[in-house]
Amino acid sequence: MRSPEVSTGYDMDELYMFDIKSHSWEFVLPKGQRPAARYLHSAVVVGDSMVIFGGNDKASGDVWSLNFATRRWKLLSKVVPMNKGGPGSIFAHSAVATADDSGFLVFGGQYVDDNLIDDIWYFNIDKRKWRKMAVSGPKNSKPAPRSFQEMAAVLWHGHVHSESGNITKVGEQATVAVFTGGSTRSPLLLCTAETWLMIVNPHTRQQVWERLPDLPYGIYYHKVVVHDNFAYVTGGHLCSETKGDMPNYYLNHVLRLNLSPWLDNRTSTTQKLHHRIELKHAA
């Protein structure tokens, strides 16, 4: 079933809801204004709403929220170009909601000219404003620009230390996420097997990065979730350079990584981070 106003084509603007109890899908047609058809966008849950950002075709840069109770879309922000203090129009990025539910963080992705991104952006829902997290530090202490990576939030509470003190203060929560895979080249993809732990305080723009064990092979188009301090990676697509002896490019494997060594007693074990850095405040 298609929305009546949408012409036939490859991109979709349809909304479906899956009921886990009844194991059934429901087609939802929200009232009023709604986002244009797109793909390779991000979607996160912030409070009582789903928030989407970016995507393709033509690399959208708008932000929309869907209230689960009213089933009504709301435009939170039109595209904000980089020279106006926003990320511009990007796609094939990844996003997670912040731990304090104030907004969401976006990492990586690419522009329509195929340039890859290593920026982290924070969007504040109440202020409807973008804020760039500055990126600095020694080479190999942070991820290289990439797209098609996957990221999932980690439930964690506590304070994180860096060389100059706490990244979080009393009353603040750091957002912790793990992300895997993706491509470090475009348009001819080059899959990476890298896995990283990202800890960000969006209010101070401070970050800590930790390189985690690599995946067995470089992939993209996969999915990652975190449950009980375990990261689960499922599916994905291999690149020609990473296919090796695998019989197919598409995968149905489920991989699991125990995050406990990096998360347990984080306050006392942060000093064990070998590649930790504190990012300077952006101007």
PDB file of C-alpha atoms in Angstrom, residues 37-187:
ATOM      1  CA  ALA A  37      10.401   9.803   0.394  1.00  0.00           C
ATOM      2  CA  ARG A  38      13.975   8.796   1.242  1.00  0.00           C
ATOM      3  CA  TYR A  39      16.411   6.017   2.077  1.00  0.00           C
ATOM      4  CA  LEU A  40      19.817   5.734   3.798  1.00  0.00           C
ATOM      5  CA  HIS A  41      18.526   8.089   6.496  1.00  0.00           C
ATOM      6  CA  SER A  42      18.782   7.608  10.272  1.00  0.00           C
ATOM      7  CA  ALA A  43      15.984   6.984  12.778  1.00  0.00           C
ATOM      8  CA  VAL A  44      16.224   7.104  16.584  1.00  0.00           C
ATOM      9  CA  VAL A  45      13.764   7.194  19.480  1.00  0.00           C
ATOM     10  CA  VAL A  46      13.927  10.366  21.583  1.00  0.00           C
ATOM     11  CA  GLY A  47      11.358  10.507  24.377  1.00  0.00           C
ATOM     12  CA  ASP A  48       7.941   9.636  22.961  1.00  0.00           C
ATOM     13  CA  SER A  49       8.885  10.223  19.317  1.00  0.00           C
ATOM     14  CA  MET A  50      10.835   8.753  16.434  1.00  0.00           C
ATOM     15  CA  VAL A  51      13.249  11.262  14.933  1.00  0.00           C
ATOM     16  CA  ILE A  52      14.643  10.896  11.414  1.00  0.00           C
ATOM     17  CA  PHE A  53      17.423  12.841   9.737  1.00  0.00           C
ATOM     18  CA  GLY A  54      18.994  13.079   6.301  1.00  0.00           C
ATOM     19  CA  GLY A  55      19.039  10.372   3.667  1.00  0.00           C
ATOM     20  CA  ASN A  56      18.862  10.120  -0.069  1.00  0.00           C
ATOM     21  CA  ASP A  57      17.601  10.865  -2.834  1.00  0.00           C
ATOM     22  CA  LYS A  58      19.529  14.171  -3.220  1.00  0.00           C
ATOM     23  CA  ALA A  59      20.871  13.793   0.339  1.00  0.00           C
ATOM     24  CA  SER A  60      18.228  15.318   2.569  1.00  0.00           C
ATOM     25  CA  GLY A  61      19.300  17.351   5.575  1.00  0.00           C
ATOM     26  CA  ASP A  62      15.965  17.929   7.288  1.00  0.00           C
ATOM     27  CA  VAL A  63      14.939  16.645  10.742  1.00  0.00           C
ATOM     28  CA  TRP A  64      11.454  15.263  11.446  1.00  0.00           C
ATOM     29  CA  SER A  65       9.815  13.744  14.528  1.00  0.00           C
ATOM     30  CA  LEU A  66       6.854  11.373  14.671  1.00  0.00           C
ATOM     31  CA  ASN A  67       4.877  11.361  17.919  1.00  0.00           C
ATOM     32  CA  PHE A  68       3.896   7.773  18.713  1.00  0.00           C
ATOM     33  CA  ALA A  69       0.669   8.776  20.488  1.00  0.00           C
ATOM     34  CA  THR A  70      -0.714  11.234  17.937  1.00  0.00           C
ATOM     35  CA  ARG A  71       0.927   9.592  14.916  1.00  0.00           C
ATOM     36  CA  ARG A  72       1.659  13.026  13.521  1.00  0.00           C
ATOM     37  CA  TRP A  73       4.897  14.191  11.919  1.00  0.00           C
ATOM     38  CA  LYS A  74       6.527  17.513  12.872  1.00  0.00           C
ATOM     39  CA  LEU A  75       9.284  19.292  10.970  1.00  0.00           C
ATOM     40  CA  LEU A  76      11.971  20.158  13.528  1.00  0.00           C
ATOM     41  CA  SER A  77      14.519  21.655  11.176  1.00  0.00           C
ATOM     42  CA  LYS A  78      15.038  22.254   7.497  1.00  0.00           C
ATOM     43  CA  VAL A  79      18.479  21.543   6.069  1.00  0.00           C
ATOM     44  CA  VAL A  80      21.149  23.708   7.720  1.00  0.00           C
ATOM     45  CA  PRO A  81      24.267  24.030   5.528  1.00  0.00           C
ATOM     46  CA  MET A  82      27.718  23.850   7.087  1.00  0.00           C
ATOM     47  CA  ASN A  83      28.352  27.584   6.583  1.00  0.00           C
ATOM     48  CA  LYS A  84      25.227  28.203   8.688  1.00  0.00           C
ATOM     49  CA  GLY A  85      26.221  25.918  11.562  1.00  0.00           C
ATOM     50  CA  GLY A  86      24.701  22.590  10.490  1.00  0.00           C
ATOM     51  CA  PRO A  87      25.838  19.313   8.912  1.00  0.00           C
ATOM     52  CA  GLY A  88      24.222  20.038   5.556  1.00  0.00           C
ATOM     53  CA  SER A  89      22.663  17.245   3.525  1.00  0.00           C
ATOM     54  CA  ILE A  90      24.167  13.816   4.173  1.00  0.00           C
ATOM     55  CA  PHE A  91      23.262  10.153   3.863  1.00  0.00           C
ATOM     56  CA  ALA A  92      24.615   6.708   4.828  1.00  0.00           C
ATOM     57  CA  HIS A  93      25.433   8.074   8.293  1.00  0.00           C
ATOM     58  CA  SER A  94      24.598   6.608  11.708  1.00  0.00           C
ATOM     59  CA  ALA A  95      22.845   8.133  14.716  1.00  0.00           C
ATOM     60  CA  VAL A  96      21.973   7.437  18.356  1.00  0.00           C
ATOM     61  CA  ALA A  97      19.762   9.260  20.842  1.00  0.00           C
ATOM     62  CA  THR A  98      21.616  11.017  23.640  1.00  0.00           C
ATOM     63  CA  ALA A  99      21.499   9.398  27.067  1.00  0.00           C
ATOM     64  CA  ASP A 100      19.597  12.354  28.531  1.00  0.00           C
ATOM     65  CA  ASP A 101      16.970  12.292  25.735  1.00  0.00           C
ATOM     66  CA  SER A 102      17.818  15.886  24.800  1.00  0.00           C
ATOM     67  CA  GLY A 103      18.470  15.013  21.174  1.00  0.00           C
ATOM     68  CA  PHE A 104      20.623  12.771  19.025  1.00  0.00           C
ATOM     69  CA  LEU A 105      24.197  12.398  17.762  1.00  0.00           C
ATOM     70  CA  VAL A 106      25.153  11.812  14.124  1.00  0.00           C
ATOM     71  CA  PHE A 107      28.456  10.315  13.024  1.00  0.00           C
ATOM     72  CA  GLY A 108      29.993   9.858   9.592  1.00  0.00           C
ATOM     73  CA  GLY A 109      28.151   9.491   6.318  1.00  0.00           C
ATOM     74  CA  GLN A 110      28.803  11.134   2.977  1.00  0.00           C
ATOM     75  CA  TYR A 111      27.790  14.036   0.775  1.00  0.00           C
ATOM     76  CA  VAL A 112      26.353  13.801  -2.729  1.00  0.00           C
ATOM     77  CA  ASP A 113      29.841  14.461  -4.134  1.00  0.00           C
ATOM     78  CA  ASP A 114      30.986  11.188  -2.449  1.00  0.00           C
ATOM     79  CA  ASN A 115      33.192  12.949   0.118  1.00  0.00           C
ATOM     80  CA  LEU A 116      33.198  10.950   3.353  1.00  0.00           C
ATOM     81  CA  ILE A 117      32.631  12.453   6.811  1.00  0.00           C
ATOM     82  CA  ASP A 118      34.207  11.888  10.227  1.00  0.00           C
ATOM     83  CA  ASP A 119      32.288  14.639  12.026  1.00  0.00           C
ATOM     84  CA  ILE A 120      30.018  14.173  15.022  1.00  0.00           C
ATOM     85  CA  TRP A 121      26.992  16.478  15.188  1.00  0.00           C
ATOM     86  CA  TYR A 122      24.536  16.946  18.053  1.00  0.00           C
ATOM     87  CA  PHE A 123      20.954  18.074  17.439  1.00  0.00           C
ATOM     88  CA  ASN A 124      19.088  19.497  20.446  1.00  0.00           C
ATOM     89  CA  ILE A 125      15.358  18.757  20.139  1.00  0.00           C
ATOM     90  CA  ASP A 126      14.108  21.614  22.367  1.00  0.00           C
ATOM     91  CA  LYS A 127      16.366  24.258  20.829  1.00  0.00           C
ATOM     92  CA  ARG A 128      16.080  22.739  17.348  1.00  0.00           C
ATOM     93  CA  LYS A 129      19.700  23.567  16.827  1.00  0.00           C
ATOM     94  CA  TRP A 130      22.783  21.736  15.552  1.00  0.00           C
ATOM     95  CA  ARG A 131      26.114  21.744  17.346  1.00  0.00           C
ATOM     96  CA  LYS A 132      29.344  20.292  15.971  1.00  0.00           C
ATOM     97  CA  MET A 133      31.579  18.202  18.173  1.00  0.00           C
ATOM     98  CA  ALA A 134      35.173  19.225  17.378  1.00  0.00           C
ATOM     99  CA  VAL A 135      37.455  16.479  16.064  1.00  0.00           C
ATOM    100  CA  SER A 136      41.138  16.512  16.958  1.00  0.00           C
ATOM    101  CA  GLY A 137      43.784  14.249  18.392  1.00  0.00           C
ATOM    102  CA  PRO A 138      46.656  12.042  17.216  1.00  0.00           C
ATOM    103  CA  LYS A 139      46.370   9.912  14.102  1.00  0.00           C
ATOM    104  CA  ASN A 140      44.702   6.496  14.620  1.00  0.00           C
ATOM    105  CA  SER A 141      43.161   7.629  17.930  1.00  0.00           C
ATOM    106  CA  LYS A 142      39.794   8.190  16.281  1.00  0.00           C
ATOM    107  CA  PRO A 143      37.911   6.663  13.315  1.00  0.00           C
ATOM    108  CA  ALA A 144      38.738   7.744   9.779  1.00  0.00           C
ATOM    109  CA  PRO A 145      35.966   9.231   7.613  1.00  0.00           C
ATOM    110  CA  ARG A 146      33.452   6.589   6.582  1.00  0.00           C
ATOM    111  CA  SER A 147      29.889   5.846   5.538  1.00  0.00           C
ATOM    112  CA  PHE A 148      27.490   2.903   5.802  1.00  0.00           C
ATOM    113  CA  GLN A 149      28.711   2.117   9.343  1.00  0.00           C
ATOM    114  CA  GLU A 150      26.195   1.039  11.996  1.00  0.00           C
ATOM    115  CA  MET A 151      25.938   2.425  15.529  1.00  0.00           C
ATOM    116  CA  ALA A 152      23.968   1.455  18.637  1.00  0.00           C
ATOM    117  CA  ALA A 153      23.649   3.136  22.025  1.00  0.00           C
ATOM    118  CA  VAL A 154      24.930   1.451  25.184  1.00  0.00           C
ATOM    119  CA  LEU A 155      23.046   1.834  28.466  1.00  0.00           C
ATOM    120  CA  TRP A 156      25.647   3.072  30.918  1.00  0.00           C
ATOM    121  CA  HIS A 157      25.811   5.500  33.837  1.00  0.00           C
ATOM    122  CA  GLY A 158      28.827   7.019  35.513  1.00  0.00           C
ATOM    123  CA  HIS A 159      31.608   9.538  35.055  1.00  0.00           C
ATOM    124  CA  VAL A 160      34.340   9.353  32.445  1.00  0.00           C
ATOM    125  CA  HIS A 161      37.843  10.684  33.125  1.00  0.00           C
ATOM    126  CA  SER A 162      40.280  12.212  30.676  1.00  0.00           C
ATOM    127  CA  GLU A 163      43.718  13.714  31.234  1.00  0.00           C
ATOM    128  CA  SER A 164      42.210  17.053  32.284  1.00  0.00           C
ATOM    129  CA  GLY A 165      39.418  15.739  34.481  1.00  0.00           C
ATOM    130  CA  ASN A 166      35.871  14.425  34.256  1.00  0.00           C
ATOM    131  CA  ILE A 167      34.071  14.491  30.932  1.00  0.00           C
ATOM    132  CA  THR A 168      30.781  14.385  32.812  1.00  0.00           C
ATOM    133  CA  LYS A 169      29.806  16.418  35.852  1.00  0.00           C
ATOM    134  CA  VAL A 170      27.119  15.815  38.464  1.00  0.00           C
ATOM    135  CA  GLY A 171      23.749  15.799  36.721  1.00  0.00           C
ATOM    136  CA  GLU A 172      25.235  15.136  33.272  1.00  0.00           C
ATOM    137  CA  GLN A 173      25.132  11.902  31.309  1.00  0.00           C
ATOM    138  CA  ALA A 174      27.581  10.810  28.670  1.00  0.00           C
ATOM    139  CA  THR A 175      26.229   9.111  25.575  1.00  0.00           C
ATOM    140  CA  VAL A 176      27.974   5.797  24.961  1.00  0.00           C
ATOM    141  CA  ALA A 177      27.738   4.018  21.623  1.00  0.00           C
ATOM    142  CA  VAL A 178      29.451   1.214  19.741  1.00  0.00           C
ATOM    143  CA  PHE A 179      29.749   1.306  15.969  1.00  0.00           C
ATOM    144  CA  THR A 180      31.065  -1.193  13.470  1.00  0.00           C
ATOM    145  CA  GLY A 181      32.017  -1.653   9.845  1.00  0.00           C
ATOM    146  CA  GLY A 182      31.225   0.674   6.978  1.00  0.00           C
ATOM    147  CA  SER A 183      33.232   1.881   4.003  1.00  0.00           C
ATOM    148  CA  THR A 184      36.276   4.156   4.073  1.00  0.00           C
ATOM    149  CA  ARG A 185      36.132   4.805   0.339  1.00  0.00           C
ATOM    150  CA  SER A 186      33.518   6.164  -2.068  1.00  0.00           C
ATOM    151  CA  PRO A 187      32.080   5.656  -4.636  1.00  0.00           C
TER     152      PRO A 187
END
